[in-house]
XYZ file of C-alpha atoms in Angstrom:
431
model
C 91.372 121.233 -72.214
C 88.173 119.256 -71.574
C 85.971 120.237 -68.655
C 85.660 117.860 -65.655
C 83.002 115.189 -65.760
C 80.049 115.992 -63.517
C 78.490 112.998 -61.768
C 75.231 112.741 -59.858
C 75.087 109.758 -57.494
C 72.437 107.946 -55.472
C 72.732 105.037 -53.051
C 69.988 102.686 -51.907
C 69.879 99.615 -49.705
C 71.693 97.876 -46.900
C 75.004 98.506 -45.178
C 77.016 96.310 -47.620
C 75.550 98.474 -50.384
C 76.748 101.583 -48.550
C 80.248 100.122 -48.472
C 80.105 99.424 -52.221
C 78.914 102.987 -52.747
C 81.954 104.328 -50.893
C 84.187 102.310 -53.256
C 82.367 103.791 -56.240
C 82.739 107.330 -54.883
C 86.473 106.851 -54.352
C 86.905 105.964 -58.032
C 85.061 109.118 -59.058
C 87.224 111.306 -56.850
C 90.417 109.593 -58.024
C 89.533 110.528 -61.601
C 88.911 114.127 -60.474
C 85.240 114.035 -61.355
C 82.877 116.547 -59.790
C 79.986 115.314 -57.664
C 76.811 117.334 -58.228
C 73.467 117.373 -56.428
C 71.288 118.030 -59.466
C 70.918 115.111 -61.915
C 69.904 117.462 -64.727
C 73.330 119.125 -64.561
C 75.311 115.876 -64.659
C 77.230 114.209 -67.486
C 76.923 110.892 -65.674
C 74.125 109.608 -63.426
C 75.149 106.759 -61.128
C 72.487 104.829 -59.181
C 73.547 102.111 -56.729
C 70.446 99.957 -56.475
C 68.764 97.550 -54.071
C 66.284 94.839 -54.991
C 65.502 93.003 -51.775
C 61.875 94.195 -51.728
C 59.353 94.587 -54.521
C 58.367 98.065 -53.285
C 62.002 99.167 -53.395
C 62.415 97.731 -56.880
C 59.316 99.554 -58.157
C 60.496 102.856 -56.705
C 63.957 102.460 -58.206
C 62.654 101.425 -61.613
C 60.559 104.590 -61.703
C 63.658 106.666 -60.882
C 65.747 104.873 -63.486
C 63.035 105.433 -66.078
C 63.088 109.154 -65.311
C 66.885 109.391 -65.430
C 66.871 107.482 -68.711
C 65.051 110.415 -70.312
C 67.673 112.971 -69.254
C 70.530 113.853 -71.594
C 73.058 112.069 -69.407
C 74.791 108.727 -69.355
C 73.081 106.363 -66.896
C 75.205 103.833 -65.006
C 73.344 101.341 -62.804
C 75.108 99.390 -60.057
C 74.163 97.322 -57.005
C 72.044 94.217 -56.460
C 69.024 94.900 -58.683
C 70.850 94.099 -61.964
C 71.477 90.529 -60.772
C 67.996 90.203 -59.299
C 65.905 91.559 -62.166
C 67.970 92.650 -65.159
C 65.049 92.508 -67.648
C 63.077 94.992 -65.533
C 65.989 97.448 -65.619
C 66.437 97.061 -69.375
C 62.749 97.755 -69.877
C 62.660 100.765 -67.524
C 65.893 102.325 -68.797
C 66.465 101.136 -72.385
C 69.111 103.818 -73.015
C 71.383 102.903 -70.110
C 75.128 103.220 -70.654
C 76.399 100.527 -68.295
C 75.302 98.055 -65.636
C 77.608 96.735 -62.901
C 76.789 94.002 -60.386
C 77.995 93.894 -56.756
C 81.167 91.979 -57.748
C 81.997 94.417 -60.555
C 82.362 97.760 -58.758
C 86.014 97.975 -59.853
C 84.887 98.385 -63.478
C 83.361 101.818 -62.902
C 86.211 103.722 -64.578
C 85.865 101.614 -67.728
C 82.108 102.075 -67.676
C 82.416 105.856 -67.496
C 85.110 105.979 -70.185
C 82.942 104.000 -72.588
C 79.840 106.007 -71.689
C 81.660 109.249 -72.508
C 82.433 107.790 -75.933
C 78.750 107.143 -76.510
C 78.854 103.383 -75.936
C 75.574 101.979 -74.647
C 74.394 98.773 -72.981
C 77.686 97.566 -71.476
C 77.084 94.973 -68.740
C 79.445 93.614 -66.079
C 77.772 90.947 -63.927
C 80.543 88.824 -62.474
C 79.625 85.974 -60.135
C 83.138 85.816 -58.656
C 83.645 87.915 -55.486
C 86.517 90.385 -55.432
C 88.560 91.460 -52.423
C 86.804 94.746 -51.752
C 88.932 95.497 -48.702
C 91.794 96.225 -51.089
C 89.794 98.929 -52.865
C 90.114 102.584 -51.795
C 86.858 104.129 -50.612
C 85.514 107.563 -49.811
C 84.103 107.563 -46.307
C 80.663 109.185 -46.223
C 80.550 109.522 -42.411
C 83.716 110.789 -40.701
C 82.941 108.874 -37.496
C 81.751 105.520 -38.862
C 83.810 102.935 -40.720
C 81.902 100.217 -42.573
C 83.887 96.969 -42.752
C 82.397 93.994 -44.609
C 83.582 90.792 -42.950
C 82.118 88.539 -45.632
C 80.275 88.539 -48.928
C 77.273 86.303 -49.589
C 75.657 83.839 -47.201
C 75.029 80.153 -46.496
C 71.254 80.456 -46.383
C 68.669 79.481 -48.961
C 65.549 81.258 -47.699
C 62.691 80.660 -50.094
C 61.700 84.338 -50.227
C 65.176 85.871 -50.608
C 66.684 87.105 -53.856
C 69.822 88.662 -52.352
C 71.788 85.426 -52.622
C 71.200 85.633 -56.377
C 73.054 88.947 -56.283
C 75.732 88.382 -53.630
C 76.367 84.650 -53.965
C 77.522 82.113 -51.405
C 79.646 82.878 -48.360
C 83.152 84.252 -48.858
C 84.759 85.484 -45.634
C 87.688 87.864 -45.354
C 90.641 86.767 -43.234
C 90.897 87.829 -39.592
C 94.322 89.321 -40.290
C 93.051 91.485 -43.149
C 90.058 92.656 -41.133
C 92.217 93.506 -38.144
C 94.586 95.573 -40.298
C 91.656 97.392 -41.869
C 90.211 98.215 -38.470
C 93.561 99.279 -36.996
C 93.956 101.710 -39.866
C 90.458 103.082 -39.226
C 91.089 103.625 -35.522
C 94.372 105.390 -36.346
C 92.348 107.703 -38.591
C 90.178 108.692 -35.596
C 87.226 106.464 -36.471
C 85.149 105.840 -33.349
C 82.374 103.544 -34.575
C 82.897 100.342 -36.553
C 80.076 98.636 -38.431
C 80.900 94.981 -39.092
C 78.598 93.978 -41.899
C 77.662 90.990 -44.053
C 74.515 89.304 -45.328
C 74.846 87.175 -42.172
C 77.651 88.117 -39.777
C 77.039 85.013 -37.649
C 78.123 82.833 -40.602
C 81.517 84.535 -40.694
C 84.413 82.111 -41.087
C 82.332 78.992 -41.653
C 84.003 78.756 -45.066
C 87.529 78.760 -43.625
C 87.501 77.191 -40.139
C 86.962 80.382 -38.158
C 83.925 82.054 -36.590
C 82.479 85.367 -35.488
C 83.516 84.928 -31.854
C 87.179 84.487 -32.793
C 87.022 87.546 -35.039
C 85.408 89.755 -32.394
C 87.952 88.629 -29.823
C 90.743 89.693 -32.177
C 89.205 93.064 -33.036
C 88.484 93.960 -29.416
C 92.219 93.761 -28.684
C 92.962 96.761 -30.916
C 94.111 99.808 -28.963
C 91.985 102.937 -28.956
C 88.539 104.130 -27.941
C 85.808 102.821 -30.212
C 82.562 100.844 -30.333
C 81.761 97.938 -32.650
C 78.293 97.352 -34.066
C 77.750 93.752 -35.154
C 75.455 93.506 -38.165
C 72.552 91.182 -38.889
C 72.854 87.606 -37.624
C 70.804 84.589 -38.692
C 69.547 82.680 -35.615
C 70.576 79.445 -37.323
C 74.260 80.314 -37.053
C 73.981 82.081 -33.688
C 72.765 78.955 -31.904
C 76.067 76.953 -32.076
C 77.989 80.065 -30.955
C 75.595 81.262 -28.279
C 77.574 80.869 -25.003
C 80.825 82.114 -26.538
C 79.079 84.941 -28.405
C 77.423 86.222 -25.233
C 80.782 86.046 -23.472
C 82.591 88.106 -26.121
C 79.709 90.613 -26.068
C 80.715 91.416 -22.503
C 83.603 93.405 -23.930
C 82.786 97.115 -23.454
C 83.896 97.832 -27.020
C 80.908 95.962 -28.500
C 77.518 97.668 -28.674
C 74.955 95.716 -26.688
C 72.833 95.448 -29.805
C 71.786 92.479 -31.920
C 69.908 92.420 -35.209
C 68.247 89.002 -35.180
C 65.543 88.564 -37.841
C 62.813 86.108 -36.870
C 60.575 86.630 -39.958
C 57.633 84.689 -38.465
C 56.385 83.500 -35.094
C 54.982 80.281 -36.553
C 57.137 77.171 -36.960
C 55.349 75.933 -40.060
C 55.884 79.252 -41.816
C 59.546 79.202 -40.773
C 59.813 75.749 -42.330
C 58.256 76.985 -45.563
C 60.679 79.920 -45.518
C 63.537 77.411 -45.110
C 64.659 79.126 -41.926
C 66.605 76.509 -39.971
C 65.469 77.376 -36.431
C 62.280 77.212 -34.388
C 60.405 79.925 -32.534
C 61.541 78.338 -29.275
C 65.190 78.518 -30.338
C 64.821 82.158 -31.355
C 63.284 83.011 -27.965
C 66.095 81.107 -26.276
C 68.712 83.309 -27.961
C 66.908 86.480 -26.911
C 66.352 85.281 -23.340
C 69.967 84.265 -22.820
C 71.280 87.561 -24.201
C 68.819 89.579 -22.122
C 69.685 87.629 -18.965
C 73.267 88.881 -19.209
C 72.440 92.262 -20.826
C 69.027 93.446 -19.527
C 69.244 96.666 -21.554
C 70.276 94.905 -24.754
C 68.756 96.517 -27.852
C 67.062 93.890 -29.996
C 66.157 94.576 -33.620
C 64.182 91.977 -35.532
C 62.536 91.584 -38.939
C 59.095 90.192 -39.754
C 57.621 89.262 -43.126
C 53.885 89.815 -43.189
C 51.699 87.712 -45.451
C 54.111 84.973 -46.503
C 52.371 82.284 -48.636
C 50.497 79.913 -46.376
C 50.306 82.320 -43.434
C 46.985 81.543 -41.760
C 45.229 83.842 -39.330
C 46.496 81.619 -36.521
C 50.086 81.839 -37.812
C 49.779 85.626 -37.953
C 48.547 85.681 -34.352
C 51.573 83.574 -33.372
C 53.826 86.274 -34.827
C 52.015 88.953 -32.842
C 52.348 86.845 -29.695
C 56.060 86.365 -30.285
C 56.664 90.095 -30.588
C 54.788 90.672 -27.352
C 56.922 88.012 -25.661
C 60.338 89.328 -26.733
C 59.751 93.103 -26.333
C 61.898 94.216 -29.283
C 63.518 97.645 -29.537
C 63.082 97.763 -33.315
C 60.791 95.833 -35.656
C 61.326 95.985 -39.421
C 58.063 94.903 -41.046
C 57.940 93.854 -44.698
C 54.831 93.033 -46.685
C 55.468 89.862 -48.646
C 55.898 90.272 -52.380
C 57.388 87.455 -54.415
C 60.841 88.110 -55.837
C 62.247 86.807 -59.112
C 63.794 83.333 -59.196
C 62.819 82.408 -55.635
C 60.845 79.306 -54.558
C 58.251 81.481 -52.806
C 57.366 82.992 -56.178
C 55.655 79.729 -57.075
C 53.746 79.310 -53.809
C 50.028 80.237 -53.504
C 49.938 83.932 -52.702
C 47.738 85.648 -50.114
C 45.342 88.348 -51.220
C 46.873 91.823 -51.103
C 44.162 93.292 -48.858
C 44.860 90.579 -46.253
C 48.590 91.371 -46.296
C 47.883 95.087 -46.055
C 45.575 94.667 -43.057
C 48.012 92.420 -41.225
C 50.883 94.783 -41.924
C 48.891 97.665 -40.477
C 48.062 95.642 -37.382
C 51.698 94.604 -36.915
C 52.907 98.174 -37.323
C 50.536 99.385 -34.619
C 51.662 96.597 -32.299
C 55.345 97.286 -32.980
C 54.883 101.006 -32.310
C 53.331 100.222 -28.935
C 55.939 97.617 -27.984
C 58.981 99.690 -28.901
C 57.604 102.683 -27.001
C 57.042 100.549 -23.915
C 60.528 99.082 -24.252
C 62.102 102.537 -24.527
C 60.601 103.532 -21.169
C 63.416 101.646 -19.418
C 65.781 104.363 -20.649
C 63.912 107.296 -19.093
C 66.313 109.396 -16.978
C 69.236 107.152 -17.914
C 72.588 108.924 -17.771
C 75.826 107.778 -19.323
C 78.284 108.073 -22.178
C 77.243 108.351 -25.816
C 79.031 108.870 -29.121
C 77.738 111.544 -31.500
C 77.817 109.880 -34.924
C 75.267 111.718 -37.053
C 73.928 115.199 -37.801
C 70.229 115.496 -37.088
C 67.631 117.846 -38.509
C 68.197 121.540 -37.925
C 70.226 122.292 -34.805
C 70.341 118.725 -33.543
C 72.684 115.770 -33.300
C 72.183 112.023 -32.993
C 74.286 110.057 -30.541
C 74.447 106.361 -29.650
C 74.886 104.901 -26.186
C 76.387 101.519 -25.308
C 73.238 99.714 -26.499
C 73.213 101.621 -29.794
C 70.064 103.503 -28.799
C 69.591 106.698 -30.843
C 69.656 109.821 -28.664
C 68.597 113.169 -30.139
C 70.268 116.269 -28.703
C 69.066 119.762 -29.552
C 72.106 122.039 -29.728
C 73.993 124.135 -32.240
C 77.352 123.146 -30.721
C 79.740 121.095 -32.862
C 79.529 117.579 -31.410
C 80.340 115.250 -34.305
C 82.648 112.433 -33.239
C 82.659 113.336 -29.564
C 82.012 111.044 -26.612
C 79.739 112.974 -24.268
C 77.743 112.326 -21.118
C 74.000 112.566 -21.664
C 70.730 112.269 -19.786
C 67.535 110.898 -21.346
C 64.668 113.354 -20.889
C 61.896 111.841 -23.007
C 61.184 108.574 -24.805
C 59.556 107.889 -28.167
C 58.938 104.649 -30.037
C 62.017 104.935 -32.245
C 64.399 107.278 -30.397
C 65.168 109.030 -27.122
C 65.452 112.737 -26.404
C 68.506 113.661 -24.362
C 70.534 116.569 -23.046
C 74.198 116.819 -22.203
C 74.878 115.916 -18.583
C 77.645 117.076 -16.326
């Protein structure tokens, strides 16, 4: 009788990638394979990759190169194969199999062939599959990740993700509702609705995000919904209705709204279909109704053509909107994108601006978090922290760190904020 196959796995990237990873894990468990924590002890090494940023790609290529030297079969999945396949083939010339985001269901075949010594098998389908029909192994017992769509309608000049995920394909409201009802029945308390752009949901089949949220909020049970990243372009036509549906207590008062630049000319060169004024309008109208709304935004530092004045406009915008979270990316050109052919800024300029933005963001998010000092209310414990600590989320999805050895996972508890930091809040349980 042959011994079980030992598999070492890694996941990198965004929430849709995490969902794909859970599908991959379910296939491993179904085939009674053993998950191990040491790659050197594995028969199979599985790496679910991300390629949205050059720095991420470089780090992953180094890891793949190292794993390629181990006496194991290397299977590479995720977005990077469709973004930069030649780089993977160069870094890991002995790979067993490569699977793109639309080919996760081929993992069993990939492993079977790898065990037979077959090398260099590639599955890179461009046709989306219905991933909601695939079993998955939930990594977090409290959080259910539900993709509402695959791909997007954008054509940002810097973005390579569309090359990996394709154009927009939305799941039906009925299928999403059934998936969520099943999750709530299984005692899930936090739902992450995810997509490359959740605000584009349904635009390919005469529906929209507001209609979907209205449907999902009718499900019985106690839970909170986190709405994933939204492109301002597609938020604008929905704005009054979206704010209205956000009033439902089951939706986290949290929006992830990437602005990318505070300069209209740079936004035009990025092919972002909104203006700075329109972005500020969205934030202002949300904050008017939800003063404690948590706003996360993204900024690209050093995009081609970014003048010193354009950079200052971005700094001014951040100061005007008081974000809760700022994700700062240094610009690096990505393969097969229009921005790759634009005149690039010098690296030392990008580095200096990134440092300046990071310092500004640290100050702004700390100042913003001060509004939560001594706040008391309900929070859901959804993550284990370091040592004897837990991480909970309140109605605005603010991370609250509680120091206790008690078992709190999955519980709704009353808390009191005792101290604020730039990226999280300290809290204690409150009576």
